[in-house]
Amino acid sequence: MRVFVADDNELLRARLVNLLSEFPGVEIIGQARDASEALRAIRETRPDVVTLDIHMCGGSGISVLREIKREGASPVVLMLTNHVSPPYRKCCMEAGADFFLDKANGLDRVRDIFRTLLGRPDSTAT
């Protein structure tokens, strides 16, 4: 499973990469800290799964989400953000996000989601 991580917070990107690297079969194929870099790289690499923040340097993760979905790309998209109010959730889900998670307490859910995506609900990754 090829995964792309986009977030302007370097520490969170590193944490996600470390967390996802625990899973056999997951390959981190790229990272971006801003929206334009993320969109360009997602177009080039065609990941299976993308994690996106809502607010990034140079634009919005929501715009990136809309664009990749509009172009027919079909990665699973996890919006992982500090902006978890209902209007943001609604906007992201309407734009095609598959999951909407709070950065503050959603990383355990990320593990569960990847276990399910990999078809390994009993995965040993923790």
Short mmCIF file of N, CA and C in Angstrom, two decimals, residues 29-106:
data_model
loop_
_atom_site.label_atom_id
_atom_site.label_comp_id
_atom_site.label_asym_id
_atom_site.label_seq_id
_atom_site.Cartn_x
_atom_site.Cartn_y
_atom_site.Cartn_z
N ILE A 29 5.56 6.81 0.15
CA ILE A 29 6.14 7.17 -1.14
C ILE A 29 6.41 8.66 -1.27
N GLY A 30 5.99 9.45 -0.27
CA GLY A 30 6.28 10.87 -0.32
C GLY A 30 5.66 11.62 0.82
N GLN A 31 6.18 12.83 0.99
CA GLN A 31 5.70 13.75 2.02
C GLN A 31 5.71 15.15 1.44
N ALA A 32 4.83 15.99 1.97
CA ALA A 32 4.79 17.40 1.56
C ALA A 32 4.39 18.25 2.74
N ARG A 33 4.90 19.48 2.74
CA ARG A 33 4.55 20.41 3.80
C ARG A 33 3.61 21.51 3.32
N ASP A 34 3.41 21.62 2.01
CA ASP A 34 2.48 22.64 1.52
C ASP A 34 1.56 22.05 0.46
N ALA A 35 0.47 22.76 0.22
CA ALA A 35 -0.60 22.25 -0.64
C ALA A 35 -0.15 22.05 -2.08
N SER A 36 0.57 22.99 -2.65
CA SER A 36 0.97 22.85 -4.06
C SER A 36 1.95 21.70 -4.24
N GLU A 37 2.87 21.55 -3.31
CA GLU A 37 3.81 20.43 -3.35
C GLU A 37 3.06 19.10 -3.22
N ALA A 38 2.08 19.07 -2.32
CA ALA A 38 1.29 17.85 -2.12
C ALA A 38 0.54 17.47 -3.39
N LEU A 39 -0.13 18.43 -3.99
CA LEU A 39 -0.91 18.15 -5.19
C LEU A 39 -0.01 17.64 -6.32
N ARG A 40 1.10 18.31 -6.54
CA ARG A 40 2.03 17.89 -7.58
C ARG A 40 2.52 16.47 -7.35
N ALA A 41 2.94 16.18 -6.13
CA ALA A 41 3.50 14.87 -5.82
C ALA A 41 2.43 13.77 -5.86
N ILE A 42 1.23 14.07 -5.41
CA ILE A 42 0.15 13.08 -5.46
C ILE A 42 -0.17 12.74 -6.91
N ARG A 43 -0.19 13.74 -7.77
CA ARG A 43 -0.43 13.49 -9.19
C ARG A 43 0.66 12.60 -9.78
N GLU A 44 1.89 12.84 -9.38
CA GLU A 44 3.02 12.08 -9.93
C GLU A 44 3.10 10.66 -9.38
N THR A 45 2.85 10.49 -8.10
CA THR A 45 3.11 9.20 -7.46
C THR A 45 1.90 8.28 -7.41
N ARG A 46 0.70 8.81 -7.55
CA ARG A 46 -0.54 8.02 -7.53
C ARG A 46 -0.63 7.08 -6.33
N PRO A 47 -0.64 7.64 -5.11
CA PRO A 47 -0.69 6.79 -3.91
C PRO A 47 -2.04 6.10 -3.76
N ASP A 48 -2.04 5.06 -2.94
CA ASP A 48 -3.28 4.36 -2.60
C ASP A 48 -4.01 5.08 -1.47
N VAL A 49 -3.23 5.72 -0.58
CA VAL A 49 -3.78 6.41 0.58
C VAL A 49 -3.05 7.74 0.74
N VAL A 50 -3.81 8.78 1.10
CA VAL A 50 -3.24 10.11 1.34
C VAL A 50 -3.74 10.59 2.70
N THR A 51 -2.81 11.14 3.50
CA THR A 51 -3.24 11.87 4.70
C THR A 51 -3.04 13.34 4.40
N LEU A 52 -4.04 14.14 4.73
CA LEU A 52 -4.01 15.58 4.45
C LEU A 52 -4.41 16.38 5.68
N ASP A 53 -3.72 17.48 5.87
CA ASP A 53 -4.14 18.47 6.86
C ASP A 53 -5.04 19.47 6.14
N ILE A 54 -5.91 20.12 6.86
CA ILE A 54 -6.78 21.12 6.24
C ILE A 54 -6.00 22.38 5.89
N HIS A 55 -5.26 22.92 6.86
CA HIS A 55 -4.51 24.16 6.64
C HIS A 55 -3.04 23.85 6.49
N MET A 56 -2.52 24.15 5.29
CA MET A 56 -1.09 23.96 5.01
C MET A 56 -0.56 25.24 4.37
N CYS A 57 0.73 25.38 4.39
CA CYS A 57 1.35 26.51 3.72
C CYS A 57 0.92 26.50 2.25
N GLY A 58 0.66 27.67 1.74
CA GLY A 58 0.38 27.80 0.31
C GLY A 58 -0.96 27.25 -0.13
N GLY A 59 -1.87 27.01 0.79
CA GLY A 59 -3.18 26.55 0.36
C GLY A 59 -3.86 25.65 1.36
N SER A 60 -4.85 24.96 0.88
CA SER A 60 -5.72 24.17 1.74
C SER A 60 -5.69 22.69 1.35
N GLY A 61 -5.68 21.84 2.35
CA GLY A 61 -5.82 20.42 2.10
C GLY A 61 -7.17 20.09 1.48
N ILE A 62 -8.17 20.91 1.78
CA ILE A 62 -9.49 20.70 1.18
C ILE A 62 -9.41 20.91 -0.33
N SER A 63 -8.66 21.93 -0.77
CA SER A 63 -8.50 22.15 -2.22
C SER A 63 -7.76 20.99 -2.86
N VAL A 64 -6.73 20.49 -2.17
CA VAL A 64 -6.00 19.33 -2.68
C VAL A 64 -6.95 18.14 -2.80
N LEU A 65 -7.75 17.91 -1.77
CA LEU A 65 -8.73 16.83 -1.78
C LEU A 65 -9.68 16.97 -2.97
N ARG A 66 -10.25 18.14 -3.14
CA ARG A 66 -11.19 18.36 -4.25
C ARG A 66 -10.54 18.10 -5.59
N GLU A 67 -9.32 18.59 -5.74
CA GLU A 67 -8.62 18.45 -7.01
C GLU A 67 -8.31 16.99 -7.34
N ILE A 68 -7.80 16.24 -6.38
CA ILE A 68 -7.45 14.85 -6.69
C ILE A 68 -8.71 14.02 -6.94
N LYS A 69 -9.78 14.33 -6.26
CA LYS A 69 -11.04 13.62 -6.51
C LYS A 69 -11.65 14.04 -7.85
N ARG A 70 -11.55 15.32 -8.19
CA ARG A 70 -12.07 15.82 -9.46
C ARG A 70 -11.34 15.19 -10.64
N GLU A 71 -10.05 14.95 -10.46
CA GLU A 71 -9.24 14.38 -11.53
C GLU A 71 -9.45 12.88 -11.68
N GLY A 72 -10.27 12.31 -10.82
CA GLY A 72 -10.56 10.89 -10.94
C GLY A 72 -9.61 10.00 -10.16
N ALA A 73 -8.66 10.60 -9.48
CA ALA A 73 -7.78 9.80 -8.64
C ALA A 73 -8.63 9.26 -7.50
N SER A 74 -8.38 8.05 -7.11
CA SER A 74 -9.22 7.46 -6.09
C SER A 74 -8.45 6.95 -4.87
N PRO A 75 -7.49 7.74 -4.37
CA PRO A 75 -6.87 7.26 -3.14
C PRO A 75 -7.84 7.38 -1.97
N VAL A 76 -7.63 6.56 -0.98
CA VAL A 76 -8.35 6.73 0.28
C VAL A 76 -7.74 7.97 0.93
N VAL A 77 -8.57 8.89 1.38
CA VAL A 77 -8.07 10.14 1.96
C VAL A 77 -8.48 10.25 3.41
N LEU A 78 -7.47 10.44 4.26
CA LEU A 78 -7.69 10.70 5.68
C LEU A 78 -7.37 12.17 5.92
N MET A 79 -8.36 12.93 6.30
CA MET A 79 -8.13 14.30 6.73
C MET A 79 -7.77 14.23 8.20
N LEU A 80 -6.58 14.69 8.55
CA LEU A 80 -6.07 14.64 9.91
C LEU A 80 -5.75 16.07 10.29
N THR A 81 -6.56 16.67 11.19
CA THR A 81 -6.49 18.11 11.38
C THR A 81 -6.80 18.54 12.81
N ASN A 82 -6.42 19.75 13.12
CA ASN A 82 -6.81 20.38 14.38
C ASN A 82 -8.16 21.08 14.25
N HIS A 83 -8.64 21.24 13.03
CA HIS A 83 -9.87 21.96 12.75
C HIS A 83 -11.02 20.96 12.59
N VAL A 84 -11.55 20.51 13.73
CA VAL A 84 -12.51 19.41 13.71
C VAL A 84 -13.97 19.85 13.90
N SER A 85 -14.24 21.11 13.71
CA SER A 85 -15.62 21.56 13.87
C SER A 85 -16.52 20.93 12.80
N PRO A 86 -17.81 20.80 13.11
CA PRO A 86 -18.74 20.17 12.16
C PRO A 86 -18.72 20.77 10.75
N PRO A 87 -18.61 22.10 10.58
CA PRO A 87 -18.57 22.62 9.20
C PRO A 87 -17.35 22.10 8.41
N TYR A 88 -16.20 22.00 9.07
CA TYR A 88 -15.02 21.46 8.38
C TYR A 88 -15.24 19.99 8.03
N ARG A 89 -15.76 19.24 8.98
CA ARG A 89 -16.04 17.82 8.74
C ARG A 89 -16.97 17.66 7.53
N LYS A 90 -18.05 18.43 7.53
CA LYS A 90 -19.03 18.34 6.45
C LYS A 90 -18.38 18.68 5.11
N CYS A 91 -17.61 19.75 5.08
CA CYS A 91 -16.95 20.19 3.86
C CYS A 91 -16.01 19.10 3.32
N CYS A 92 -15.23 18.51 4.21
CA CYS A 92 -14.27 17.47 3.80
C CYS A 92 -14.98 16.22 3.31
N MET A 93 -16.00 15.81 4.00
CA MET A 93 -16.72 14.61 3.60
C MET A 93 -17.43 14.82 2.26
N GLU A 94 -18.00 16.00 2.07
CA GLU A 94 -18.66 16.31 0.79
C GLU A 94 -17.65 16.37 -0.35
N ALA A 95 -16.41 16.75 -0.05
CA ALA A 95 -15.37 16.84 -1.07
C ALA A 95 -14.76 15.47 -1.39
N GLY A 96 -15.12 14.45 -0.61
CA GLY A 96 -14.66 13.11 -0.93
C GLY A 96 -13.73 12.45 0.07
N ALA A 97 -13.52 13.08 1.23
CA ALA A 97 -12.67 12.45 2.25
C ALA A 97 -13.32 11.16 2.72
N ASP A 98 -12.49 10.18 3.00
CA ASP A 98 -12.99 8.91 3.51
C ASP A 98 -13.04 8.90 5.03
N PHE A 99 -12.13 9.67 5.64
CA PHE A 99 -12.05 9.74 7.10
C PHE A 99 -11.71 11.17 7.49
N PHE A 100 -12.19 11.59 8.66
CA PHE A 100 -11.93 12.93 9.19
C PHE A 100 -11.54 12.75 10.65
N LEU A 101 -10.28 13.02 10.98
CA LEU A 101 -9.76 12.73 12.30
C LEU A 101 -9.11 13.93 12.96
N ASP A 102 -9.21 13.99 14.26
CA ASP A 102 -8.59 15.02 15.08
C ASP A 102 -7.13 14.64 15.33
N LYS A 103 -6.21 15.55 15.01
CA LYS A 103 -4.79 15.28 15.24
C LYS A 103 -4.52 14.98 16.72
N ALA A 104 -5.24 15.66 17.59
CA ALA A 104 -4.95 15.56 19.02
C ALA A 104 -5.21 14.15 19.56
N ASN A 105 -6.21 13.46 19.04
CA ASN A 105 -6.50 12.14 19.59
C ASN A 105 -6.89 11.12 18.53
N GLY A 106 -6.52 11.37 17.28
CA GLY A 106 -6.92 10.47 16.20
C GLY A 106 -5.88 9.50 15.72
#
